[in-house]
Amino acid sequence: MIPRYTRPELGAVFSEHARFEAMREVEVAACEEMEGPTPAELEAIREATFTVEAVAERERITDHDVAAFVDVLAYSAGPAGRWIHHGLTSSDVLDTGLALQLRRAGEVILPEAGKVVEALASRAREHVRTLCVGRTHGIHAEPTTFGIKLAGFAFEAHRNFVRLGRAFDQAAVGALSGAVGTYSATSPEFEERVLARLGLERESVSTQVIPRDRHAELLQAVALAGAGLERFAVELRGLARTEVGEVLEPFAAGQKGSSAMPHKRNPIRSEQVSGLARVLRGNATAALENIALWHERDISHSSVERVILPDSLILLDHMQQRVIGLVEGMLVDAPRMRANLELTHGALFSQRVLLALVSERGLSRDEAYRVVQRLAQQALDSGVSLRELLAADPDGEGLDLDAIFSYEPFVRYADEIVGRLEAIVPVGVSGA
């Protein structure tokens, strides 16, 4: 992934050196568990080193990156190098090393995914009773609260946090079963001991490669998490529009919104999250294509994974950082939210009028619907409030207009709804 989106923490996990280092750990652990090497040889194997440049130079001869790596490492170990890669095949080292990298990536990504949940929960509690309009199909529906909105995003972020944890766990699987997975040169016991050293689970049947549904599951979880971040970003973008103006992205001192128009404060961070979520979905599709390999193994998946695995995890990490910053720094304009509630001149109380006409005036539901539809449209067309129109209409006679046109019913359960966050982020956890 390009440096623009790469935090050092994830860049270090997926550097070329880190890839070879994970492979070195597998080779060393295998030597430590095999019969043959003497204590002195094991010490030489543990101290063997490589450089990315040396491997690349050797690969120009071998045209095989694992063979080149093994040659360089074995040469560094001296005579003891004869034990390196003994009884193993390339996929044993590649796939098990990849599992180590994925586990390390998860150790960086998962805590940040938790911070997304905490940030959303904190702002939800802050705005539990901040009235705003709810929109369906982009059209004003009924009032809600901004806290309820954010609580929904928090629960989704938590589901993605849990999904990511499961996905990383099931991908932390290694295999040292040799050519076509029959242990012809090793044994299941040897494999179990090596993987125990590395802290990895064993693939039940590896056939030489670890089945790629595991990696596809991880990238599906990543794509889902990205889609959840995008859903929040889309909401923020919609609320930031000039005509709405309810929420704005944080805007740093010295920041410029447009090279041509100095007044602009564009939602660029949210738009970036939306764009990168598309990349994650595309990469998840490529991971699905990687599942069907020929017979016991081919390498059609390998070139794809060199791109989609590091790129997807690096991008998700970047997007999480973006959203944490957006949630913590977004500017919420509660007065504008309240003002926007009045744009329909009370038409958003239409359901309450409908129910009152049915329960208090005895109209059928269809009759009541037609009355409210007529009066609401008149309010929208004329700018006269629905309350005034209803008060002057014979069908509104005797109705308790103060009760009908009260915002209280829309917020009376807000504390209870937002309070459900306690199950995932107890009050007092971080900034929540």
Short mmCIF file of C-alpha atoms in Angstrom, two decimals:
data_model
loop_
_atom_site.label_atom_id
_atom_site.label_comp_id
_atom_site.label_asym_id
_atom_site.label_seq_id
_atom_site.Cartn_x
_atom_site.Cartn_y
_atom_site.Cartn_z
CA MET A 1 0.00 0.00 0.00
CA ILE A 2 1.16 3.53 -0.71
CA PRO A 3 2.77 5.44 2.18
CA ARG A 4 -0.14 7.92 2.26
CA TYR A 5 -2.36 5.31 3.91
CA THR A 6 0.26 3.30 5.81
CA ARG A 7 0.83 3.79 9.52
CA PRO A 8 4.31 2.69 10.63
CA GLU A 9 2.79 0.04 12.92
CA LEU A 10 1.17 -1.83 10.01
CA GLY A 11 3.86 -0.98 7.49
CA ALA A 12 6.37 -2.75 9.73
CA VAL A 13 4.23 -5.90 9.86
CA PHE A 14 4.06 -6.17 6.08
CA SER A 15 7.49 -4.99 5.03
CA GLU A 16 9.54 -7.35 2.90
CA HIS A 17 11.92 -7.78 5.81
CA ALA A 18 9.04 -8.70 8.13
CA ARG A 19 7.82 -11.32 5.66
CA PHE A 20 11.22 -13.00 5.54
CA GLU A 21 11.62 -12.65 9.29
CA ALA A 22 8.36 -14.56 9.84
CA MET A 23 9.66 -17.26 7.49
CA ARG A 24 12.94 -17.32 9.43
CA GLU A 25 11.02 -17.89 12.67
CA VAL A 26 9.30 -20.88 11.11
CA GLU A 27 12.57 -22.35 9.83
CA VAL A 28 14.26 -21.91 13.21
CA ALA A 29 11.34 -23.40 15.14
CA ALA A 30 11.36 -26.39 12.78
CA CYS A 31 15.06 -26.97 13.35
CA GLU A 32 14.56 -26.72 17.11
CA GLU A 33 11.98 -29.51 17.03
CA MET A 34 13.63 -31.87 14.55
CA GLU A 35 16.01 -34.68 15.37
CA GLY A 36 19.49 -34.18 13.97
CA PRO A 37 20.94 -30.74 14.72
CA THR A 38 23.41 -30.62 17.60
CA PRO A 39 23.18 -27.86 20.24
CA ALA A 40 26.01 -26.04 18.50
CA GLU A 41 24.28 -26.32 15.13
CA LEU A 42 21.04 -25.05 16.61
CA GLU A 43 22.85 -22.03 17.99
CA ALA A 44 24.30 -21.32 14.56
CA ILE A 45 20.85 -21.68 13.00
CA ARG A 46 19.33 -19.27 15.54
CA GLU A 47 22.04 -16.72 14.78
CA ALA A 48 21.74 -17.02 11.00
CA THR A 49 20.74 -13.78 9.31
CA PHE A 50 19.55 -12.51 5.95
CA THR A 51 19.03 -9.25 4.16
CA VAL A 52 16.27 -8.45 1.74
CA GLU A 53 18.90 -7.37 -0.77
CA ALA A 54 20.77 -10.68 -0.49
CA VAL A 55 17.56 -12.65 -1.01
CA ALA A 56 16.63 -10.54 -4.02
CA GLU A 57 20.08 -11.05 -5.54
CA ARG A 58 19.86 -14.81 -5.02
CA GLU A 59 16.31 -14.89 -6.45
CA ARG A 60 17.63 -13.49 -9.72
CA ILE A 61 19.41 -16.82 -10.06
CA THR A 62 16.86 -19.21 -8.54
CA ASP A 63 13.72 -17.47 -9.82
CA HIS A 64 12.11 -18.77 -6.60
CA ASP A 65 11.81 -16.49 -3.59
CA VAL A 66 11.59 -19.21 -0.92
CA ALA A 67 14.51 -21.15 -2.38
CA ALA A 68 16.51 -17.93 -2.50
CA PHE A 69 15.66 -17.14 1.11
CA VAL A 70 16.60 -20.64 2.26
CA ASP A 71 19.91 -20.43 0.39
CA VAL A 72 20.81 -17.11 2.02
CA LEU A 73 19.81 -18.24 5.52
CA ALA A 74 21.56 -21.59 5.18
CA TYR A 75 24.74 -19.92 3.94
CA SER A 76 24.70 -17.60 6.95
CA ALA A 77 24.40 -20.58 9.31
CA GLY A 78 27.46 -22.27 7.87
CA PRO A 79 27.60 -26.08 7.93
CA ALA A 80 24.55 -26.13 10.24
CA GLY A 81 22.56 -24.61 7.40
CA ARG A 82 22.03 -28.10 5.95
CA TRP A 83 19.21 -28.56 8.48
CA ILE A 84 17.32 -25.45 7.42
CA HIS A 85 14.18 -26.35 5.44
CA HIS A 86 14.88 -30.05 6.06
CA GLY A 87 11.70 -32.00 5.17
CA LEU A 88 9.70 -28.85 4.50
CA THR A 89 8.11 -27.47 1.36
CA SER A 90 7.71 -23.83 0.37
CA SER A 91 4.10 -23.53 1.46
CA ASP A 92 4.92 -24.83 4.93
CA VAL A 93 7.10 -21.80 5.46
CA LEU A 94 5.09 -19.29 3.42
CA ASP A 95 1.68 -20.07 4.89
CA THR A 96 2.86 -20.49 8.46
CA GLY A 97 4.92 -17.31 8.21
CA LEU A 98 1.89 -15.52 6.78
CA ALA A 99 -0.17 -16.68 9.75
CA LEU A 100 2.37 -15.02 12.05
CA GLN A 101 2.10 -11.78 10.08
CA LEU A 102 -1.68 -11.84 10.15
CA ARG A 103 -1.69 -12.42 13.90
CA ARG A 104 0.63 -9.45 14.38
CA ALA A 105 -1.58 -7.30 12.16
CA GLY A 106 -4.55 -8.26 14.29
CA GLU A 107 -2.69 -7.16 17.42
CA VAL A 108 -2.49 -3.68 15.90
CA ILE A 109 -5.92 -3.48 14.26
CA LEU A 110 -8.19 -4.94 16.93
CA PRO A 111 -7.40 -2.44 19.71
CA GLU A 112 -8.08 0.39 17.26
CA ALA A 113 -11.37 -1.23 16.26
CA GLY A 114 -12.25 -1.15 19.95
CA LYS A 115 -11.43 2.55 20.08
CA VAL A 116 -13.92 3.19 17.27
CA VAL A 117 -16.62 1.62 19.43
CA GLU A 118 -15.58 3.63 22.48
CA ALA A 119 -15.50 6.93 20.57
CA LEU A 120 -18.98 6.39 19.14
CA ALA A 121 -20.37 5.34 22.51
CA SER A 122 -18.91 8.41 24.18
CA ARG A 123 -20.46 10.84 21.70
CA ALA A 124 -23.76 8.93 21.78
CA ARG A 125 -23.99 9.44 25.53
CA GLU A 126 -23.07 13.09 25.11
CA HIS A 127 -25.94 13.63 22.66
CA VAL A 128 -28.48 11.20 24.08
CA ARG A 129 -31.19 13.92 24.11
CA THR A 130 -29.95 16.16 21.30
CA LEU A 131 -33.05 16.34 19.12
CA CYS A 132 -32.63 16.02 15.37
CA VAL A 133 -34.77 14.92 12.48
CA GLY A 134 -34.78 11.33 11.38
CA ARG A 135 -34.77 10.82 7.63
CA THR A 136 -36.06 7.95 5.53
CA HIS A 137 -35.35 7.95 1.81
CA GLY A 138 -33.55 11.24 2.50
CA ILE A 139 -36.87 12.86 3.47
CA HIS A 140 -37.79 14.19 6.92
CA ALA A 141 -39.59 11.46 8.84
CA GLU A 142 -39.92 11.87 12.62
CA PRO A 143 -37.65 13.36 15.26
CA THR A 144 -34.95 11.22 16.85
CA THR A 145 -31.84 12.09 18.81
CA PHE A 146 -28.29 12.31 17.61
CA GLY A 147 -27.31 10.03 20.47
CA ILE A 148 -29.62 7.30 19.20
CA LYS A 149 -28.08 7.67 15.75
CA LEU A 150 -24.57 7.29 17.14
CA ALA A 151 -25.54 4.39 19.39
CA GLY A 152 -26.56 2.42 16.29
CA PHE A 153 -23.17 3.06 14.73
CA ALA A 154 -21.47 2.03 17.97
CA PHE A 155 -23.26 -1.32 18.08
CA GLU A 156 -22.38 -1.96 14.44
CA ALA A 157 -18.75 -1.10 15.14
CA HIS A 158 -18.80 -3.53 18.05
CA ARG A 159 -20.17 -6.31 15.85
CA ASN A 160 -17.35 -5.63 13.41
CA PHE A 161 -14.84 -5.67 16.28
CA VAL A 162 -16.09 -9.11 17.32
CA ARG A 163 -16.15 -10.36 13.71
CA LEU A 164 -12.60 -9.17 13.13
CA GLY A 165 -11.41 -10.91 16.29
CA ARG A 166 -12.94 -14.21 15.18
CA ALA A 167 -11.55 -13.79 11.67
CA PHE A 168 -8.01 -13.13 12.87
CA ASP A 169 -8.22 -16.08 15.27
CA GLN A 170 -9.28 -18.55 12.59
CA ALA A 171 -6.50 -17.28 10.29
CA ALA A 172 -3.80 -17.91 12.92
CA VAL A 173 -3.26 -21.42 11.56
CA GLY A 174 -0.07 -23.04 10.34
CA ALA A 175 0.94 -26.25 8.59
CA LEU A 176 4.17 -28.22 8.21
CA SER A 177 2.82 -31.25 6.42
CA GLY A 178 5.25 -31.27 3.50
CA ALA A 179 4.67 -31.91 -0.17
CA VAL A 180 0.95 -32.51 -0.88
CA GLY A 181 0.30 -32.58 2.89
CA THR A 182 1.07 -36.22 3.71
CA TYR A 183 3.95 -35.71 6.21
CA SER A 184 6.10 -37.98 4.05
CA ALA A 185 9.27 -36.30 5.35
CA THR A 186 8.01 -35.17 8.78
CA SER A 187 5.15 -36.18 11.08
CA PRO A 188 2.02 -34.73 12.62
CA GLU A 189 3.75 -34.75 15.99
CA PHE A 190 6.62 -32.67 14.61
CA GLU A 191 4.16 -30.22 13.10
CA GLU A 192 2.29 -29.91 16.39
CA ARG A 193 5.48 -29.18 18.33
CA VAL A 194 6.66 -26.52 15.87
CA LEU A 195 3.30 -24.78 15.78
CA ALA A 196 3.14 -24.83 19.58
CA ARG A 197 6.45 -22.96 19.62
CA LEU A 198 4.99 -20.40 17.26
CA GLY A 199 1.67 -20.10 19.10
CA LEU A 200 -0.40 -21.19 16.09
CA GLU A 201 -3.19 -23.71 15.65
CA ARG A 202 -2.80 -26.59 13.18
CA GLU A 203 -4.67 -26.82 9.91
CA SER A 204 -6.54 -30.12 9.97
CA VAL A 205 -5.83 -30.97 6.31
CA SER A 206 -3.47 -28.67 4.48
CA THR A 207 -2.88 -30.62 1.21
CA GLN A 208 0.35 -28.53 1.04
CA VAL A 209 -1.34 -25.12 1.27
CA ILE A 210 -3.64 -23.85 3.99
CA PRO A 211 -7.15 -23.60 2.48
CA ARG A 212 -7.81 -20.07 1.31
CA ASP A 213 -11.32 -19.83 2.72
CA ARG A 214 -9.58 -18.75 5.92
CA HIS A 215 -8.00 -15.74 4.25
CA ALA A 216 -11.23 -15.00 2.41
CA GLU A 217 -13.10 -15.01 5.73
CA LEU A 218 -10.64 -12.50 7.13
CA LEU A 219 -11.02 -10.17 4.17
CA GLN A 220 -14.81 -10.53 4.28
CA ALA A 221 -14.68 -9.37 7.91
CA VAL A 222 -12.36 -6.53 6.89
CA ALA A 223 -14.72 -5.50 4.09
CA LEU A 224 -17.68 -5.58 6.49
CA ALA A 225 -15.80 -3.44 8.99
CA GLY A 226 -14.95 -1.04 6.17
CA ALA A 227 -18.59 -0.89 5.13
CA GLY A 228 -19.56 -0.02 8.69
CA LEU A 229 -17.02 2.80 8.77
CA GLU A 230 -18.33 3.95 5.41
CA ARG A 231 -21.92 4.00 6.67
CA PHE A 232 -20.89 6.44 9.39
CA ALA A 233 -18.87 8.48 6.89
CA VAL A 234 -21.84 8.70 4.50
CA GLU A 235 -24.08 9.88 7.34
CA LEU A 236 -21.59 12.57 8.31
CA ARG A 237 -21.25 13.69 4.69
CA GLY A 238 -25.00 13.96 4.35
CA LEU A 239 -25.36 15.97 7.55
CA ALA A 240 -22.49 18.27 6.53
CA ARG A 241 -24.20 19.49 3.35
CA THR A 242 -24.76 23.25 3.28
CA GLU A 243 -28.53 22.80 3.15
CA VAL A 244 -28.39 20.58 6.28
CA GLY A 245 -25.41 21.85 8.29
CA GLU A 246 -26.00 19.72 11.36
CA VAL A 247 -22.54 18.17 11.70
CA LEU A 248 -19.17 19.25 10.37
CA GLU A 249 -15.85 17.48 10.11
CA PRO A 250 -13.11 18.91 12.31
CA PHE A 251 -11.19 21.63 10.46
CA ALA A 252 -7.60 22.27 11.53
CA ALA A 253 -5.96 25.67 11.72
CA GLY A 254 -4.31 26.36 8.37
CA GLN A 255 -6.35 23.72 6.55
CA LYS A 256 -7.71 24.62 3.11
CA GLY A 257 -11.01 23.25 1.86
CA SER A 258 -10.60 24.23 -1.78
CA SER A 259 -7.73 25.53 -3.87
CA ALA A 260 -10.11 27.95 -5.61
CA MET A 261 -12.90 28.74 -3.12
CA PRO A 262 -11.64 29.79 0.33
CA HIS A 263 -15.03 29.38 1.98
CA LYS A 264 -15.20 25.61 1.45
CA ARG A 265 -15.06 23.11 4.32
CA ASN A 266 -15.37 19.86 2.43
CA PRO A 267 -15.93 16.48 4.16
CA ILE A 268 -12.74 15.07 2.66
CA ARG A 269 -11.97 12.60 5.44
CA SER A 270 -15.41 11.04 5.21
CA GLU A 271 -15.16 10.88 1.44
CA GLN A 272 -11.79 9.15 1.72
CA VAL A 273 -13.30 6.51 4.03
CA SER A 274 -16.10 5.93 1.51
CA GLY A 275 -13.64 5.54 -1.36
CA LEU A 276 -11.31 3.16 0.44
CA ALA A 277 -14.21 0.97 1.55
CA ARG A 278 -14.71 0.19 -2.14
CA VAL A 279 -11.15 -1.10 -2.36
CA LEU A 280 -11.78 -3.41 0.60
CA ARG A 281 -14.85 -4.88 -1.06
CA GLY A 282 -12.93 -5.45 -4.28
CA ASN A 283 -10.12 -7.16 -2.41
CA ALA A 284 -12.62 -9.37 -0.58
CA THR A 285 -13.93 -10.53 -3.94
CA ALA A 286 -10.39 -11.35 -5.06
CA ALA A 287 -9.96 -13.41 -1.87
CA LEU A 288 -13.02 -15.45 -2.79
CA GLU A 289 -11.49 -16.10 -6.20
CA ASN A 290 -8.38 -17.45 -4.45
CA ILE A 291 -10.24 -20.32 -2.80
CA ALA A 292 -10.49 -22.66 -5.79
CA LEU A 293 -6.95 -23.89 -6.48
CA TRP A 294 -5.90 -26.80 -8.70
CA HIS A 295 -5.64 -30.15 -6.94
CA GLU A 296 -3.31 -30.08 -3.91
CA ARG A 297 -1.75 -26.75 -4.77
CA ASP A 298 -1.08 -24.08 -7.34
CA ILE A 299 0.26 -20.55 -6.88
CA SER A 300 -2.46 -18.53 -8.58
CA HIS A 301 -3.40 -17.18 -5.13
CA SER A 302 0.10 -16.10 -4.22
CA SER A 303 0.48 -13.02 -6.41
CA VAL A 304 -3.00 -11.85 -5.44
CA GLU A 305 -2.34 -12.18 -1.72
CA ARG A 306 0.85 -10.17 -1.93
CA VAL A 307 -1.43 -7.25 -2.77
CA ILE A 308 -4.79 -7.82 -1.11
CA LEU A 309 -3.75 -9.00 2.35
CA PRO A 310 -1.34 -6.22 3.33
CA ASP A 311 -3.29 -3.58 1.43
CA SER A 312 -6.63 -4.46 2.99
CA LEU A 313 -5.31 -4.59 6.54
CA ILE A 314 -3.29 -1.40 6.12
CA LEU A 315 -6.32 0.38 4.65
CA LEU A 316 -8.65 -0.79 7.41
CA ASP A 317 -6.19 0.47 9.98
CA HIS A 318 -6.00 3.84 8.22
CA MET A 319 -9.80 4.07 7.94
CA GLN A 320 -10.21 3.29 11.63
CA GLN A 321 -7.83 6.10 12.52
CA ARG A 322 -9.76 8.44 10.24
CA VAL A 323 -13.11 7.57 11.82
CA ILE A 324 -11.82 7.83 15.39
CA GLY A 325 -10.64 11.35 14.55
CA LEU A 326 -13.93 12.20 12.88
CA VAL A 327 -16.06 10.96 15.76
CA GLU A 328 -13.99 12.64 18.45
CA GLY A 329 -13.57 15.90 16.56
CA MET A 330 -16.86 16.36 14.69
CA LEU A 331 -18.70 19.60 15.39
CA VAL A 332 -22.35 19.00 16.30
CA ASP A 333 -24.64 21.99 15.72
CA ALA A 334 -27.59 21.25 18.02
CA PRO A 335 -29.36 24.57 17.33
CA ARG A 336 -29.24 23.86 13.60
CA MET A 337 -30.66 20.41 14.24
CA ARG A 338 -33.52 21.99 16.17
CA ALA A 339 -34.11 24.58 13.45
CA ASN A 340 -34.23 21.86 10.78
CA LEU A 341 -37.02 20.17 12.72
CA GLU A 342 -39.21 23.13 11.80
CA LEU A 343 -38.62 22.92 8.05
CA THR A 344 -41.79 20.89 7.47
CA HIS A 345 -43.92 23.23 9.61
CA GLY A 346 -44.89 20.43 11.93
CA ALA A 347 -45.65 17.84 9.27
CA LEU A 348 -43.31 15.41 11.01
CA PHE A 349 -45.97 15.11 13.75
CA SER A 350 -48.27 13.49 11.19
CA GLN A 351 -48.26 10.04 12.77
CA ARG A 352 -49.21 11.46 16.15
CA VAL A 353 -52.10 13.35 14.57
CA LEU A 354 -53.15 10.19 12.72
CA LEU A 355 -53.20 8.13 15.92
CA ALA A 356 -55.11 10.82 17.80
CA LEU A 357 -57.80 11.02 15.09
CA VAL A 358 -58.24 7.25 15.28
CA SER A 359 -58.18 6.85 19.07
CA GLU A 360 -59.83 10.12 20.16
CA ARG A 361 -62.13 11.06 17.26
CA GLY A 362 -63.07 7.55 16.19
CA LEU A 363 -62.06 7.89 12.52
CA SER A 364 -61.05 4.82 10.56
CA ARG A 365 -57.36 4.60 9.85
CA ASP A 366 -57.86 5.40 6.15
CA GLU A 367 -60.10 8.36 6.95
CA ALA A 368 -57.59 9.70 9.45
CA TYR A 369 -54.75 9.15 7.00
CA ARG A 370 -56.49 11.19 4.31
CA VAL A 371 -57.18 14.05 6.73
CA VAL A 372 -53.58 14.21 7.92
CA GLN A 373 -52.18 13.81 4.42
CA ARG A 374 -54.27 16.77 3.25
CA LEU A 375 -53.35 19.01 6.18
CA ALA A 376 -49.65 18.06 6.12
CA GLN A 377 -49.39 18.85 2.43
CA GLN A 378 -51.16 22.15 3.04
CA ALA A 379 -48.61 22.96 5.77
CA LEU A 380 -45.75 22.19 3.42
CA ASP A 381 -47.26 24.24 0.60
CA SER A 382 -48.40 27.23 2.63
CA GLY A 383 -45.85 27.45 5.41
CA VAL A 384 -48.65 27.49 7.97
CA SER A 385 -47.94 25.03 10.79
CA LEU A 386 -49.80 21.73 10.87
CA ARG A 387 -50.88 22.55 14.40
CA GLU A 388 -52.62 25.74 13.27
CA LEU A 389 -54.29 23.99 10.37
CA LEU A 390 -55.49 21.15 12.56
CA ALA A 391 -56.84 23.57 15.18
CA ALA A 392 -58.90 25.30 12.47
CA ASP A 393 -60.14 22.05 10.89
CA PRO A 394 -63.39 20.42 12.09
CA ASP A 395 -61.64 17.04 12.31
CA GLY A 396 -59.22 18.49 14.86
CA GLU A 397 -61.92 19.63 17.26
CA GLY A 398 -61.33 18.52 20.84
CA LEU A 399 -57.85 17.12 20.30
CA ASP A 400 -55.12 17.80 22.90
CA LEU A 401 -52.77 19.70 20.59
CA ASP A 402 -50.14 20.29 23.30
CA ALA A 403 -49.80 16.54 23.76
CA ILE A 404 -49.83 15.78 20.05
CA PHE A 405 -47.24 18.39 19.09
CA SER A 406 -44.78 17.59 21.86
CA TYR A 407 -41.23 16.38 21.24
CA GLU A 408 -41.20 14.43 24.48
CA PRO A 409 -42.52 11.14 23.03
CA PHE A 410 -39.59 11.08 20.61
CA VAL A 411 -37.00 11.27 23.38
CA ARG A 412 -38.72 9.47 26.24
CA TYR A 413 -36.87 6.22 25.57
CA ALA A 414 -33.61 7.78 24.36
CA ASP A 415 -31.86 7.17 27.68
CA GLU A 416 -32.95 3.55 27.66
CA ILE A 417 -31.87 2.99 24.04
CA VAL A 418 -28.49 4.66 24.44
CA GLY A 419 -28.14 3.00 27.84
CA ARG A 420 -27.91 -0.35 26.07
CA LEU A 421 -24.34 0.66 25.21
CA GLU A 422 -23.44 -0.36 28.75
CA ALA A 423 -23.40 -3.97 27.50
CA ILE A 424 -20.50 -3.26 25.14
CA VAL A 425 -18.81 -0.13 26.57
CA PRO A 426 -19.41 0.37 30.30
CA VAL A 427 -19.55 3.99 31.40
CA GLY A 428 -16.07 5.13 32.36
CA VAL A 429 -14.22 2.95 29.83
CA SER A 430 -11.75 5.28 28.10
CA GLY A 431 -13.70 8.35 26.99
CA ALA A 432 -17.09 6.64 27.13
#
